Amino acid sequence: MSAYFVPLEPLPDGTERFEPTDHTVSTWSTDMQHGSPPSALLARAVRRCEHRSDTRVTRVVIEILGPIPLTEIRVRSWVERPGRRIELVVAELSAQAPDGSWRVVARGSGWRMETADTTSIANPADATIPPRSGALPLPEDSFWRSGFIDTVDWCWLTPIGAPGLSHAWGKPNPELVEGEPLDPLDRLFLIADTANGVGTKLDPASWTFLNTDVTVHIFRVPDGAWVGVSAETSYGPDGVAMSSGVLHDDSGPVARVTQTVQVRAR
């Protein structure tokens, strides 16, 4: 496969421009992007902005401010709070409105921390995900066979909608940006936004469950082509839910993820 985004000539101020491909299409509508590719693009901007080799990204919050169209998008980033040991980076993703103006449709903020050797005390607190043996097939209905979802190799370990914690592995195939190898953080965020789908207990034929955000705390840099998701969703009585889970690589847990979810009957 090719890429989720094709880079265009940047603006004179350094703002990056991208053309989304069909690989970004949402499961909810063919007129907008799935949350995963834009989230990964914002995480990429946080990682690359005034890059320092002695720091790494430790937490990223993605806020989805509205539907992200399948048209040209622009990304700019800056260091909001500089510091020697800790710094805050902000990135914004803009799209063109019908009146021709550009509006921010998603925002990312991330802490980057100075690294140090703590190998002697390393200890993952979360349980490991089951291995990729005994995979279950995805349902054949179009919700699970469209757009972005179809660009990922899936290894589903729990029946969709089953009670309790659900487990799945995913391996994105396209590049995030055409011509760039997938960075481990890019790959992690391409899968992180799917925790809502992995942990859902609802039938998408009867319910919609769209997340407005995704927060990822990364305690270890992931490695390898596959990202594991252990997730579950808690549902409130008033149309609001929360998806929470753990992200993994083949060596074990690497991050925790949470999402706020708006639930509505179709």
Coordinates of C-alpha atoms in Angstrom, one line a residue:
M1 CA 0.0 0.0 0.0
S2 CA 1.1 3.6 -0.4
A3 CA 0.4 6.2 2.3
Y4 CA -2.3 7.8 4.3
F5 CA -1.1 11.3 3.4
V6 CA 0.8 12.8 0.4
P7 CA 3.0 15.8 1.3
L8 CA 2.5 19.0 -0.6
E9 CA 4.7 22.1 -0.8
P10 CA 4.9 23.7 2.6
L11 CA 3.7 27.3 3.1
P12 CA 6.4 30.0 3.4
D13 CA 5.9 30.1 7.2
G14 CA 6.8 26.4 7.4
T15 CA 3.2 25.1 7.8
E16 CA 3.0 21.6 6.4
R17 CA 0.4 20.7 3.8
F18 CA -1.0 17.2 3.0
E19 CA -3.4 15.6 0.7
P20 CA -5.3 12.7 2.4
T21 CA -5.7 9.4 0.4
D22 CA -8.6 7.0 0.5
H23 CA -6.8 5.0 3.2
T24 CA -7.9 7.7 5.7
V25 CA -11.7 7.2 5.2
S26 CA -13.8 6.9 8.3
T27 CA -15.9 3.9 9.2
W28 CA -18.7 6.3 10.1
S29 CA -18.9 8.3 6.9
T30 CA -17.2 8.3 3.5
D31 CA -17.0 12.1 3.6
M32 CA -14.5 12.4 6.6
Q33 CA -11.3 10.9 7.9
H34 CA -11.0 8.2 10.5
G35 CA -9.5 9.6 13.7
S36 CA -6.3 7.5 13.5
P37 CA -4.4 9.0 10.6
P38 CA -4.9 12.7 11.7
S39 CA -4.0 11.7 15.3
A40 CA -0.8 10.1 14.1
L41 CA 0.0 13.1 11.9
L42 CA -0.4 15.4 15.0
A43 CA 1.8 13.1 17.1
R44 CA 4.4 13.2 14.3
A45 CA 4.3 17.0 14.4
V46 CA 4.8 16.9 18.2
R47 CA 7.7 14.5 17.8
R48 CA 9.5 16.5 15.0
C49 CA 9.0 20.1 16.3
E50 CA 12.4 21.5 17.2
H51 CA 13.5 17.9 17.7
R52 CA 16.0 17.2 20.5
S53 CA 17.8 13.8 20.7
D54 CA 17.9 13.9 24.5
T55 CA 14.1 14.0 24.9
R56 CA 11.2 11.8 23.9
V57 CA 7.4 12.2 23.7
T58 CA 5.8 10.9 26.9
R59 CA 2.2 12.0 26.6
V60 CA 0.0 13.2 23.8
V61 CA -3.6 14.5 23.9
I62 CA -5.5 14.7 20.7
E63 CA -8.7 16.8 20.6
I64 CA -10.9 16.2 17.6
L65 CA -12.8 19.5 17.1
G66 CA -15.0 18.5 14.2
P67 CA -15.2 16.2 11.2
I68 CA -11.9 16.2 9.3
P69 CA -12.6 16.3 5.6
L70 CA -11.0 14.4 2.8
T71 CA -9.4 17.6 1.4
E72 CA -6.1 19.3 1.8
I73 CA -5.1 19.7 5.4
R74 CA -2.4 21.9 7.1
V75 CA -0.3 21.2 10.2
R76 CA 1.7 23.6 12.2
S77 CA 3.5 23.1 15.5
W78 CA 5.4 25.0 18.1
V79 CA 7.0 24.7 21.5
E80 CA 4.5 26.1 23.9
R81 CA 6.5 25.7 27.1
P82 CA 10.3 25.3 26.6
G83 CA 12.5 23.7 29.2
R84 CA 15.7 21.8 29.7
R85 CA 14.1 18.7 31.2
I86 CA 10.4 19.0 30.3
E87 CA 8.8 20.9 27.4
L88 CA 5.2 21.1 26.0
V89 CA 4.7 21.0 22.2
V90 CA 1.4 21.9 20.5
A91 CA 0.3 21.0 17.0
E92 CA -2.8 22.1 15.1
L93 CA -4.5 20.5 12.0
S94 CA -6.6 22.9 9.8
A95 CA -9.0 22.3 6.9
Q96 CA -10.7 24.6 4.6
A97 CA -14.3 25.6 5.4
P98 CA -17.0 26.0 2.7
D99 CA -16.5 29.8 2.8
G100 CA -12.9 29.4 1.9
S101 CA -11.5 30.2 5.4
W102 CA -9.2 27.8 7.2
R103 CA -10.3 26.4 10.6
V104 CA -8.6 24.2 13.2
V105 CA -10.3 20.8 13.2
A106 CA -7.9 18.9 15.5
R107 CA -5.3 19.8 18.0
G108 CA -2.5 17.8 19.7
S109 CA -0.4 18.7 22.7
G110 CA 2.4 16.6 24.0
W111 CA 4.9 16.6 26.8
R112 CA 8.5 15.7 25.9
M113 CA 10.9 14.8 28.7
E114 CA 14.6 14.5 29.0
T115 CA 15.6 10.9 29.1
A116 CA 17.9 9.1 31.5
D117 CA 19.0 5.5 32.1
T118 CA 16.6 3.8 34.5
T119 CA 17.0 0.2 33.1
S120 CA 17.7 -1.2 36.6
I121 CA 14.2 -0.2 37.9
A122 CA 12.1 -0.8 34.7
N123 CA 8.8 -2.5 35.5
P124 CA 5.6 -2.5 33.4
A125 CA 2.6 -2.4 35.8
D126 CA 0.1 -3.8 33.3
A127 CA -0.6 -7.3 32.3
T128 CA 0.7 -8.5 28.9
I129 CA -1.7 -9.1 26.0
P130 CA -2.2 -12.6 24.7
P131 CA 0.0 -13.5 21.7
R132 CA -1.2 -13.4 18.1
S133 CA -2.2 -17.1 17.9
G134 CA -5.8 -18.2 17.6
A135 CA -6.9 -15.0 15.8
L136 CA -10.6 -14.5 15.1
P137 CA -11.9 -13.2 11.8
L138 CA -13.4 -9.7 11.7
P139 CA -17.2 -9.5 11.0
E140 CA -18.0 -9.3 7.3
D141 CA -20.3 -6.2 7.6
S142 CA -19.0 -3.0 6.0
F143 CA -18.3 -1.2 9.3
W144 CA -15.3 -3.4 9.9
R145 CA -14.3 -3.6 6.2
S146 CA -13.9 0.0 5.0
G147 CA -11.5 2.8 4.7
F148 CA -8.8 3.1 7.3
I149 CA -9.8 -0.2 9.0
D150 CA -9.1 -2.1 5.8
T151 CA -5.5 -0.8 5.6
V152 CA -4.6 -2.6 8.9
D153 CA -3.7 -6.3 9.3
W154 CA -5.8 -7.3 12.3
C155 CA -5.4 -10.2 14.7
W156 CA -8.6 -10.2 16.8
L157 CA -8.3 -12.3 19.9
T158 CA -11.7 -11.6 21.6
P159 CA -15.2 -11.7 19.9
I160 CA -16.3 -8.2 19.2
G161 CA -18.8 -7.1 21.9
A162 CA -17.9 -9.8 24.4
P163 CA -18.1 -8.9 28.1
G164 CA -14.9 -7.8 29.8
L165 CA -11.5 -6.7 28.5
S166 CA -11.1 -7.2 24.7
H167 CA -7.8 -7.9 22.9
A168 CA -6.6 -7.2 19.4
W169 CA -3.4 -6.7 17.5
G170 CA -3.0 -4.3 14.5
K171 CA -0.3 -3.7 11.9
P172 CA -0.8 -0.6 9.7
N173 CA 0.5 -1.2 6.2
P174 CA 0.7 2.2 4.5
E175 CA 3.2 4.8 5.4
L176 CA 1.8 7.7 7.4
V177 CA 3.4 10.3 5.0
E178 CA 4.4 9.2 1.5
G179 CA 8.2 8.7 1.3
E180 CA 8.7 8.4 5.1
P181 CA 9.2 5.1 7.0
L182 CA 6.8 4.6 9.8
D183 CA 8.2 5.9 13.1
P184 CA 7.3 3.8 16.2
L185 CA 5.2 6.7 17.6
D186 CA 3.4 7.1 14.2
R187 CA 2.5 3.4 14.3
L188 CA 1.4 3.6 17.9
F189 CA -1.1 6.4 17.2
L190 CA -2.4 4.8 14.0
I191 CA -3.7 2.0 16.3
A192 CA -4.4 4.0 19.6
D193 CA -7.5 5.6 18.3
T194 CA -9.0 2.2 17.5
A195 CA -9.2 1.3 21.2
N196 CA -12.8 2.5 21.2
G197 CA -13.6 0.0 18.5
V198 CA -11.7 -2.8 20.1
G199 CA -13.4 -2.3 23.5
T200 CA -16.9 -1.6 22.3
K201 CA -19.8 -3.6 23.6
L202 CA -22.3 -2.1 21.1
D203 CA -23.4 -3.2 17.6
P204 CA -22.6 -0.3 15.2
A205 CA -25.7 -1.2 13.2
S206 CA -27.7 0.0 16.2
W207 CA -25.5 2.5 17.8
T208 CA -22.9 5.2 17.0
F209 CA -19.9 5.7 19.3
L210 CA -17.6 8.4 18.2
N211 CA -14.7 9.6 20.3
T212 CA -13.9 13.3 20.7
D213 CA -10.3 12.8 22.0
V214 CA -7.6 10.3 22.6
T215 CA -4.9 10.5 25.3
V216 CA -1.9 8.3 25.3
H217 CA 0.7 8.1 28.1
I218 CA 3.9 6.4 26.8
F219 CA 6.2 4.9 29.4
R220 CA 8.3 2.9 26.9
V221 CA 9.2 3.5 23.3
P222 CA 7.4 0.8 21.3
D223 CA 9.2 -1.5 18.8
G224 CA 8.1 -3.8 16.0
A225 CA 5.5 -3.7 13.3
W226 CA 2.5 -4.8 15.5
V227 CA 0.6 -2.8 18.2
G228 CA -1.5 -4.7 20.7
V229 CA -4.7 -3.2 22.2
S230 CA -6.3 -4.4 25.4
A231 CA -9.4 -2.2 25.9
E232 CA -12.9 -1.9 27.5
T233 CA -15.6 0.7 27.4
S234 CA -17.6 2.0 30.3
Y235 CA -21.1 3.4 29.5
G236 CA -22.9 6.0 31.4
P237 CA -26.7 6.5 31.5
D238 CA -26.7 9.8 29.6
G239 CA -25.0 9.1 26.2
V240 CA -21.4 9.4 27.4
A241 CA -18.9 6.6 27.6
M242 CA -15.2 6.2 28.3
S243 CA -12.9 3.8 26.5
S244 CA -9.7 2.9 28.3
G245 CA -6.9 0.4 27.6
V246 CA -3.3 -0.6 27.3
L247 CA -1.1 -0.5 24.2
H248 CA 1.6 -3.2 23.7
D249 CA 4.4 -4.3 21.5
D250 CA 5.8 -7.8 21.3
S251 CA 7.9 -7.2 24.4
G252 CA 5.0 -6.1 26.6
P253 CA 3.0 -3.0 27.6
V254 CA 4.2 0.4 26.4
A255 CA 1.4 2.9 27.0
R256 CA -2.1 3.6 28.4
V257 CA -4.9 5.1 26.3
T258 CA -8.2 6.8 27.2
Q259 CA -11.0 8.2 25.0
T260 CA -14.2 10.1 25.7
V261 CA -17.0 8.6 23.6
Q262 CA -20.4 10.1 22.6
V263 CA -23.0 7.3 22.3
R264 CA -26.2 7.6 20.3
A265 CA -28.9 5.1 19.1
R266 CA -29.2 5.1 15.4

